[in-house]
PDB file of C-alpha atoms in Angstrom:
ATOM      1  CA  MET W  18    -237.357 -77.225  64.610  1.00  0.00           C
ATOM      2  CA  SER W  19    -238.172 -75.060  61.584  1.00  0.00           C
ATOM      3  CA  MET W  20    -236.635 -75.462  58.580  1.00  0.00           C
ATOM      4  CA  PRO W  21    -234.381 -72.678  57.045  1.00  0.00           C
ATOM      5  CA  PHE W  22    -235.397 -70.819  54.760  1.00  0.00           C
ATOM      6  CA  TYR W  23    -234.008 -71.438  50.860  1.00  0.00           C
ATOM      7  CA  VAL W  24    -233.813 -69.704  47.586  1.00  0.00           C
ATOM      8  CA  SER W  25    -232.240 -71.376  44.806  1.00  0.00           C
ATOM      9  CA  PRO W  26    -229.103 -69.649  43.579  1.00  0.00           C
ATOM     10  CA  GLU W  27    -230.429 -69.289  40.664  1.00  0.00           C
ATOM     11  CA  GLN W  28    -233.093 -66.800  41.746  1.00  0.00           C
ATOM     12  CA  MET W  29    -230.858 -65.181  44.089  1.00  0.00           C
ATOM     13  CA  MET W  30    -228.893 -64.386  41.544  1.00  0.00           C
ATOM     14  CA  LYS W  31    -231.876 -62.952  39.494  1.00  0.00           C
ATOM     15  CA  ASP W  32    -233.199 -61.171  42.647  1.00  0.00           C
ATOM     16  CA  ARG W  33    -229.462 -59.457  42.908  1.00  0.00           C
ATOM     17  CA  ALA W  34    -229.518 -58.129  39.190  1.00  0.00           C
ATOM     18  CA  ASP W  35    -232.736 -57.168  38.869  1.00  0.00           C
ATOM     19  CA  TYR W  36    -231.857 -55.014  41.968  1.00  0.00           C
ATOM     20  CA  ALA W  37    -228.565 -53.658  40.863  1.00  0.00           C
ATOM     21  CA  ARG W  38    -230.684 -52.771  37.201  1.00  0.00           C
ATOM     22  CA  LYS W  39    -232.656 -50.666  39.248  1.00  0.00           C
ATOM     23  CA  GLY W  40    -230.992 -48.919  41.370  1.00  0.00           C
ATOM     24  CA  ILE W  41    -228.781 -48.195  37.836  1.00  0.00           C
ATOM     25  CA  ALA W  42    -231.864 -46.747  35.872  1.00  0.00           C
ATOM     26  CA  ARG W  43    -232.865 -44.379  38.450  1.00  0.00           C
ATOM     27  CA  GLY W  44    -229.667 -42.412  37.119  1.00  0.00           C
ATOM     28  CA  ARG W  45    -228.589 -40.325  34.485  1.00  0.00           C
ATOM     29  CA  ALA W  46    -227.600 -41.869  31.361  1.00  0.00           C
ATOM     30  CA  LEU W  47    -223.966 -41.509  29.103  1.00  0.00           C
ATOM     31  CA  VAL W  48    -222.781 -41.830  25.963  1.00  0.00           C
ATOM     32  CA  ALA W  49    -218.683 -41.962  24.674  1.00  0.00           C
ATOM     33  CA  LEU W  50    -218.156 -41.874  21.414  1.00  0.00           C
ATOM     34  CA  GLN W  51    -214.683 -42.522  19.131  1.00  0.00           C
ATOM     35  CA  THR W  52    -213.565 -39.239  16.654  1.00  0.00           C
ATOM     36  CA  PRO W  53    -210.677 -39.143  14.662  1.00  0.00           C
ATOM     37  CA  THR W  54    -209.266 -36.587  16.995  1.00  0.00           C
ATOM     38  CA  ALA W  55    -210.845 -37.542  20.308  1.00  0.00           C
ATOM     39  CA  LEU W  56    -212.848 -40.219  22.482  1.00  0.00           C
ATOM     40  CA  VAL W  57    -215.323 -37.653  23.811  1.00  0.00           C
ATOM     41  CA  ILE W  58    -218.078 -38.743  26.796  1.00  0.00           C
ATOM     42  CA  VAL W  59    -221.114 -36.709  26.927  1.00  0.00           C
ATOM     43  CA  ALA W  60    -222.972 -37.419  30.546  1.00  0.00           C
ATOM     44  CA  GLU W  61    -226.128 -35.924  31.755  1.00  0.00           C
ATOM     45  CA  ASN W  62    -225.033 -34.429  35.440  1.00  0.00           C
ATOM     46  CA  PRO W  63    -227.594 -31.541  36.842  1.00  0.00           C
ATOM     47  CA  SER W  64    -224.509 -31.085  39.589  1.00  0.00           C
ATOM     48  CA  ALA W  65    -221.740 -28.235  39.470  1.00  0.00           C
ATOM     49  CA  THR W  66    -219.373 -30.246  41.721  1.00  0.00           C
ATOM     50  CA  LEU W  67    -219.923 -33.699  41.692  1.00  0.00           C
ATOM     51  CA  ARG W  68    -218.727 -35.615  38.432  1.00  0.00           C
ATOM     52  CA  LYS W  69    -219.902 -38.444  36.476  1.00  0.00           C
ATOM     53  CA  VAL W  70    -216.348 -38.308  34.338  1.00  0.00           C
ATOM     54  CA  SER W  71    -212.775 -37.981  35.297  1.00  0.00           C
ATOM     55  CA  GLU W  72    -208.993 -38.373  34.455  1.00  0.00           C
ATOM     56  CA  ILE W  73    -207.250 -41.854  35.798  1.00  0.00           C
ATOM     57  CA  TYR W  74    -204.637 -41.996  34.423  1.00  0.00           C
ATOM     58  CA  ASP W  75    -202.225 -40.246  31.219  1.00  0.00           C
ATOM     59  CA  ARG W  76    -204.453 -40.990  28.901  1.00  0.00           C
ATOM     60  CA  ILE W  77    -207.776 -42.770  30.316  1.00  0.00           C
ATOM     61  CA  ALA W  78    -210.791 -41.965  31.514  1.00  0.00           C
ATOM     62  CA  PHE W  79    -213.706 -42.671  34.006  1.00  0.00           C
ATOM     63  CA  ALA W  80    -216.735 -42.476  34.102  1.00  0.00           C
ATOM     64  CA  GLY W  81    -219.606 -44.222  36.109  1.00  0.00           C
ATOM     65  CA  VAL W  82    -223.687 -43.949  37.039  1.00  0.00           C
ATOM     66  CA  GLY W  83    -225.585 -45.769  39.367  1.00  0.00           C
ATOM     67  CA  LYS W  84    -225.195 -44.551  42.566  1.00  0.00           C
ATOM     68  CA  TYR W  85    -222.311 -41.707  43.162  1.00  0.00           C
ATOM     69  CA  ASN W  86    -220.449 -42.866  46.539  1.00  0.00           C
ATOM     70  CA  GLU W  87    -220.112 -46.266  45.071  1.00  0.00           C
ATOM     71  CA  PHE W  88    -218.571 -45.618  41.532  1.00  0.00           C
ATOM     72  CA  ASP W  89    -216.432 -42.469  43.147  1.00  0.00           C
ATOM     73  CA  GLN W  90    -215.049 -45.481  45.504  1.00  0.00           C
ATOM     74  CA  LEU W  91    -214.055 -47.503  42.290  1.00  0.00           C
ATOM     75  CA  ARG W  92    -213.018 -44.096  40.613  1.00  0.00           C
ATOM     76  CA  VAL W  93    -210.481 -43.388  43.936  1.00  0.00           C
ATOM     77  CA  ALA W  94    -209.227 -47.369  43.747  1.00  0.00           C
ATOM     78  CA  GLY W  95    -208.435 -47.314  40.239  1.00  0.00           C
ATOM     79  CA  VAL W  96    -206.257 -43.696  40.164  1.00  0.00           C
ATOM     80  CA  ARG W  97    -203.956 -45.142  42.764  1.00  0.00           C
ATOM     81  CA  ALA W  98    -203.730 -48.429  41.024  1.00  0.00           C
ATOM     82  CA  ALA W  99    -202.772 -46.846  38.199  1.00  0.00           C
ATOM     83  CA  GLU W 100    -200.480 -44.722  40.115  1.00  0.00           C
ATOM     84  CA  LEU W 101    -199.118 -47.656  41.962  1.00  0.00           C
ATOM     85  CA  ARG W 102    -198.663 -49.493  38.717  1.00  0.00           C
ATOM     86  CA  GLY W 103    -196.580 -46.538  36.940  1.00  0.00           C
ATOM     87  CA  TYR W 104    -194.545 -46.162  40.081  1.00  0.00           C
ATOM     88  CA  GLN W 105    -193.357 -50.116  40.253  1.00  0.00           C
ATOM     89  CA  TYR W 106    -192.689 -49.834  36.865  1.00  0.00           C
ATOM     90  CA  SER W 107    -193.185 -47.409  33.449  1.00  0.00           C
ATOM     91  CA  ARG W 108    -195.892 -45.023  32.913  1.00  0.00           C
ATOM     92  CA  ASN W 109    -196.628 -47.055  29.520  1.00  0.00           C
ATOM     93  CA  ASP W 110    -196.999 -50.804  31.781  1.00  0.00           C
ATOM     94  CA  VAL W 111    -200.891 -48.368  32.307  1.00  0.00           C
ATOM     95  CA  ASP W 112    -203.306 -49.423  30.123  1.00  0.00           C
ATOM     96  CA  ALA W 113    -207.216 -49.278  29.948  1.00  0.00           C
ATOM     97  CA  ARG W 114    -207.305 -53.176  29.791  1.00  0.00           C
ATOM     98  CA  SER W 115    -205.535 -54.479  32.927  1.00  0.00           C
ATOM     99  CA  LEU W 116    -207.797 -51.344  34.960  1.00  0.00           C
ATOM    100  CA  ALA W 117    -210.616 -52.119  33.763  1.00  0.00           C
ATOM    101  CA  ASN W 118    -209.687 -55.767  34.199  1.00  0.00           C
ATOM    102  CA  GLN W 119    -209.691 -55.316  37.802  1.00  0.00           C
ATOM    103  CA  TYR W 120    -212.972 -53.080  38.021  1.00  0.00           C
ATOM    104  CA  ALA W 121    -214.856 -56.525  36.561  1.00  0.00           C
ATOM    105  CA  GLN W 122    -212.813 -58.308  39.315  1.00  0.00           C
ATOM    106  CA  VAL W 123    -213.995 -56.073  42.214  1.00  0.00           C
ATOM    107  CA  LEU W 124    -217.728 -55.739  40.944  1.00  0.00           C
ATOM    108  CA  GLY W 125    -217.845 -59.927  39.820  1.00  0.00           C
ATOM    109  CA  ASP W 126    -216.797 -60.421  43.145  1.00  0.00           C
ATOM    110  CA  VAL W 127    -219.287 -58.175  45.073  1.00  0.00           C
ATOM    111  CA  PHE W 128    -222.298 -59.074  43.064  1.00  0.00           C
ATOM    112  CA  SER W 129    -221.678 -63.305  43.889  1.00  0.00           C
ATOM    113  CA  THR W 130    -221.093 -63.434  47.279  1.00  0.00           C
ATOM    114  CA  MET W 131    -223.602 -63.587  49.911  1.00  0.00           C
ATOM    115  CA  GLY W 132    -223.455 -59.610  51.041  1.00  0.00           C
ATOM    116  CA  PRO W 133    -226.298 -57.206  51.291  1.00  0.00           C
ATOM    117  CA  LYS W 134    -226.732 -56.123  48.005  1.00  0.00           C
ATOM    118  CA  PRO W 135    -224.614 -56.155  45.277  1.00  0.00           C
ATOM    119  CA  LEU W 136    -222.912 -52.299  43.570  1.00  0.00           C
ATOM    120  CA  GLU W 137    -225.536 -50.267  42.101  1.00  0.00           C
ATOM    121  CA  VAL W 138    -223.126 -48.672  38.981  1.00  0.00           C
ATOM    122  CA  GLU W 139    -221.786 -49.385  35.439  1.00  0.00           C
ATOM    123  CA  LEU W 140    -218.589 -48.158  34.627  1.00  0.00           C
ATOM    124  CA  LEU W 141    -216.877 -46.517  31.532  1.00  0.00           C
ATOM    125  CA  VAL W 142    -212.972 -47.545  31.312  1.00  0.00           C
ATOM    126  CA  ALA W 143    -211.474 -45.645  28.530  1.00  0.00           C
ATOM    127  CA  GLU W 144    -208.094 -44.816  26.695  1.00  0.00           C
ATOM    128  CA  VAL W 145    -206.982 -42.764  23.633  1.00  0.00           C
ATOM    129  CA  GLY W 146    -204.354 -44.205  21.178  1.00  0.00           C
ATOM    130  CA  ASP W 147    -202.111 -42.916  18.363  1.00  0.00           C
ATOM    131  CA  THR W 148    -204.990 -43.948  16.099  1.00  0.00           C
ATOM    132  CA  PRO W 149    -209.013 -44.242  16.328  1.00  0.00           C
ATOM    133  CA  ASP W 150    -208.291 -48.599  15.832  1.00  0.00           C
ATOM    134  CA  HIS W 151    -206.248 -47.963  19.302  1.00  0.00           C
ATOM    135  CA  ASP W 152    -208.403 -46.263  20.911  1.00  0.00           C
ATOM    136  CA  ARG W 153    -210.502 -48.743  23.830  1.00  0.00           C
ATOM    137  CA  LEU W 154    -213.753 -48.720  25.251  1.00  0.00           C
ATOM    138  CA  PHE W 155    -214.052 -51.265  28.445  1.00  0.00           C
ATOM    139  CA  HIS W 156    -217.869 -51.266  29.726  1.00  0.00           C
ATOM    140  CA  ILE W 157    -217.840 -52.834  33.081  1.00  0.00           C
ATOM    141  CA  LEU W 158    -221.117 -54.241  34.100  1.00  0.00           C
ATOM    142  CA  TYR W 159    -222.785 -54.531  37.615  1.00  0.00           C
ATOM    143  CA  ASP W 160    -221.771 -58.271  38.172  1.00  0.00           C
ATOM    144  CA  GLY W 161    -218.660 -58.222  36.557  1.00  0.00           C
ATOM    145  CA  THR W 162    -219.013 -58.628  32.837  1.00  0.00           C
ATOM    146  CA  LEU W 163    -216.495 -57.064  30.724  1.00  0.00           C
ATOM    147  CA  LEU W 164    -217.334 -55.382  27.066  1.00  0.00           C
ATOM    148  CA  ASP W 165    -214.902 -54.386  24.446  1.00  0.00           C
ATOM    149  CA  GLU W 166    -216.565 -51.454  23.112  1.00  0.00           C
ATOM    150  CA  LYS W 167    -216.490 -49.757  19.417  1.00  0.00           C
ATOM    151  CA  ARG W 168    -217.485 -46.576  18.021  1.00  0.00           C
ATOM    152  CA  TYR W 169    -219.866 -45.737  20.324  1.00  0.00           C
ATOM    153  CA  CYS W 170    -220.971 -46.826  24.539  1.00  0.00           C
ATOM    154  CA  VAL W 171    -224.492 -46.010  26.290  1.00  0.00           C
ATOM    155  CA  LEU W 172    -224.026 -46.398  30.048  1.00  0.00           C
ATOM    156  CA  GLY W 173    -226.812 -46.702  32.181  1.00  0.00           C
ATOM    157  CA  GLY W 174    -231.262 -45.881  32.069  1.00  0.00           C
ATOM    158  CA  ASP W 175    -232.571 -46.555  29.068  1.00  0.00           C
ATOM    159  CA  ALA W 176    -229.386 -47.790  27.471  1.00  0.00           C
ATOM    160  CA  GLU W 177    -231.035 -49.785  24.692  1.00  0.00           C
ATOM    161  CA  GLY W 178    -233.400 -47.035  23.416  1.00  0.00           C
ATOM    162  CA  ILE W 179    -230.537 -44.457  23.475  1.00  0.00           C
ATOM    163  CA  ALA W 180    -227.622 -46.957  21.731  1.00  0.00           C
ATOM    164  CA  GLY W 181    -230.677 -47.631  19.029  1.00  0.00           C
ATOM    165  CA  ARG W 182    -230.631 -43.625  17.959  1.00  0.00           C
ATOM    166  CA  MET W 183    -226.861 -43.609  18.276  1.00  0.00           C
ATOM    167  CA  ALA W 184    -227.022 -46.325  15.585  1.00  0.00           C
ATOM    168  CA  SER W 185    -228.940 -43.906  12.973  1.00  0.00           C
ATOM    169  CA  THR W 186    -227.287 -41.079  13.894  1.00  0.00           C
ATOM    170  CA  TYR W 187    -223.336 -41.778  14.263  1.00  0.00           C
ATOM    171  CA  ARG W 188    -220.228 -41.023  11.805  1.00  0.00           C
ATOM    172  CA  GLU W 189    -216.943 -41.425  12.089  1.00  0.00           C
ATOM    173  CA  ASP W 190    -215.994 -38.278  10.434  1.00  0.00           C
ATOM    174  CA  LEU W 191    -217.938 -36.500  12.977  1.00  0.00           C
ATOM    175  CA  ASP W 192    -215.533 -33.552  15.591  1.00  0.00           C
ATOM    176  CA  VAL W 193    -216.035 -33.155  18.720  1.00  0.00           C
ATOM    177  CA  ALA W 194    -219.048 -30.313  18.507  1.00  0.00           C
ATOM    178  CA  GLY W 195    -221.048 -32.814  15.933  1.00  0.00           C
ATOM    179  CA  ALA W 196    -219.894 -36.080  18.678  1.00  0.00           C
ATOM    180  CA  VAL W 197    -221.343 -33.693  21.487  1.00  0.00           C
ATOM    181  CA  ARG W 198    -224.704 -32.598  19.166  1.00  0.00           C
ATOM    182  CA  VAL W 199    -225.107 -36.575  17.938  1.00  0.00           C
ATOM    183  CA  ALA W 200    -224.740 -37.875  21.458  1.00  0.00           C
ATOM    184  CA  VAL W 201    -227.457 -35.295  23.463  1.00  0.00           C
ATOM    185  CA  GLU W 202    -229.800 -36.128  20.575  1.00  0.00           C
ATOM    186  CA  ALA W 203    -229.537 -40.242  21.849  1.00  0.00           C
ATOM    187  CA  LEU W 204    -230.039 -38.833  25.665  1.00  0.00           C
ATOM    188  CA  GLY W 205    -232.809 -36.651  25.508  1.00  0.00           C
ATOM    189  CA  GLY W 206    -234.370 -38.620  22.423  1.00  0.00           C
ATOM    190  CA  PRO W 207    -237.822 -37.495  20.629  1.00  0.00           C
ATOM    191  CA  GLU W 208    -239.672 -35.870  23.591  1.00  0.00           C
ATOM    192  CA  ARG W 209    -237.011 -34.541  25.622  1.00  0.00           C
ATOM    193  CA  LYS W 210    -234.236 -31.788  25.444  1.00  0.00           C
ATOM    194  CA  VAL W 211    -231.270 -31.889  27.495  1.00  0.00           C
ATOM    195  CA  ALA W 212    -230.362 -28.579  28.490  1.00  0.00           C
ATOM    196  CA  ALA W 213    -226.380 -27.659  28.361  1.00  0.00           C
ATOM    197  CA  ALA W 214    -226.229 -26.650  31.819  1.00  0.00           C
ATOM    198  CA  ASP W 215    -227.765 -30.059  33.038  1.00  0.00           C
ATOM    199  CA  LEU W 216    -224.273 -32.138  30.913  1.00  0.00           C
ATOM    200  CA  GLU W 217    -220.915 -32.798  31.649  1.00  0.00           C
ATOM    201  CA  VAL W 218    -218.669 -33.460  29.399  1.00  0.00           C
ATOM    202  CA  ALA W 219    -214.909 -34.051  28.666  1.00  0.00           C
ATOM    203  CA  ALA W 220    -212.543 -35.740  26.283  1.00  0.00           C
ATOM    204  CA  LEU W 221    -209.497 -37.313  25.935  1.00  0.00           C
ATOM    205  CA  VAL W 222    -207.061 -35.429  22.812  1.00  0.00           C
ATOM    206  CA  ARG W 223    -205.700 -37.282  20.281  1.00  0.00           C
ATOM    207  CA  ASN W 224    -202.876 -35.006  20.751  1.00  0.00           C
ATOM    208  CA  GLY W 225    -199.781 -36.978  21.386  1.00  0.00           C
ATOM    209  CA  LYS W 226    -199.384 -35.615  24.195  1.00  0.00           C
ATOM    210  CA  ARG W 227    -198.079 -37.135  27.653  1.00  0.00           C
ATOM    211  CA  ARG W 228    -201.352 -35.844  29.569  1.00  0.00           C
ATOM    212  CA  ALA W 229    -204.516 -36.627  26.993  1.00  0.00           C
ATOM    213  CA  PHE W 230    -207.844 -35.728  29.215  1.00  0.00           C
ATOM    214  CA  THR W 231    -209.689 -32.093  29.272  1.00  0.00           C
ATOM    215  CA  ARG W 232    -213.438 -30.898  30.102  1.00  0.00           C
ATOM    216  CA  LEU W 233    -215.250 -29.005  27.392  1.00  0.00           C
ATOM    217  CA  SER W 234    -216.243 -25.363  29.155  1.00  0.00           C
ATOM    218  CA  ASP W 235    -220.271 -24.107  29.271  1.00  0.00           C
ATOM    219  CA  ASP W 236    -219.899 -22.379  27.118  1.00  0.00           C
ATOM    220  CA  VAL W 237    -218.057 -24.683  24.179  1.00  0.00           C
ATOM    221  CA  VAL W 238    -220.443 -26.804  25.793  1.00  0.00           C
ATOM    222  CA  ALA W 239    -223.802 -24.685  24.579  1.00  0.00           C
ATOM    223  CA  GLN W 240    -222.741 -24.224  21.540  1.00  0.00           C
ATOM    224  CA  ALA W 241    -222.190 -27.262  20.464  1.00  0.00           C
ATOM    225  CA  VAL W 242    -225.552 -28.426  21.712  1.00  0.00           C
ATOM    226  CA  ALA W 243    -226.959 -24.568  20.180  1.00  0.00           C
TER     227      ALA W 243
END
């Protein structure tokens, strides 16, 4: 009788984490920044039809990196959860913290169970407040780890290098155009220039209205990058 194949739990978790990180690193990164007037999300995305940044609810945005089909399914689930909570209770009861906790639980469950593979995604749930102090940037990793970020947040491949460049150029008094420029410079680095046509840029504007999500047009992005 042959002995069953055994892998220690530590090795199994390490292998699953390495698999997820490699899949995420193959994708393109994105950066979210706080400004006095808005939360700005800048993503490398050469596709004109597939979106990495979307609206979840009134003042909440969703962004994902990694495998598109996986994070888009999570986006749809988040929209449904937000709409259901807002319908059952109140629109004011829908917040980024509760959505981020739900995403973290889903990703953690998939990562730790004996499924075929973990999800190859990192998620951002952002909520704009009445003041920058009330903004929320929740970064959810592939294993369900939930990070509460401040000032700026980097997701995807080469996150450490991009974050290092952001640390030297980010300022809290940036306007939206300045935030786009800083994000693009950090995404490209000293050896690469990211074209405006390969960018997807959205903002949660601190406008005092119920809905805050807006997409920046190609012309506005090109002018900001130039």
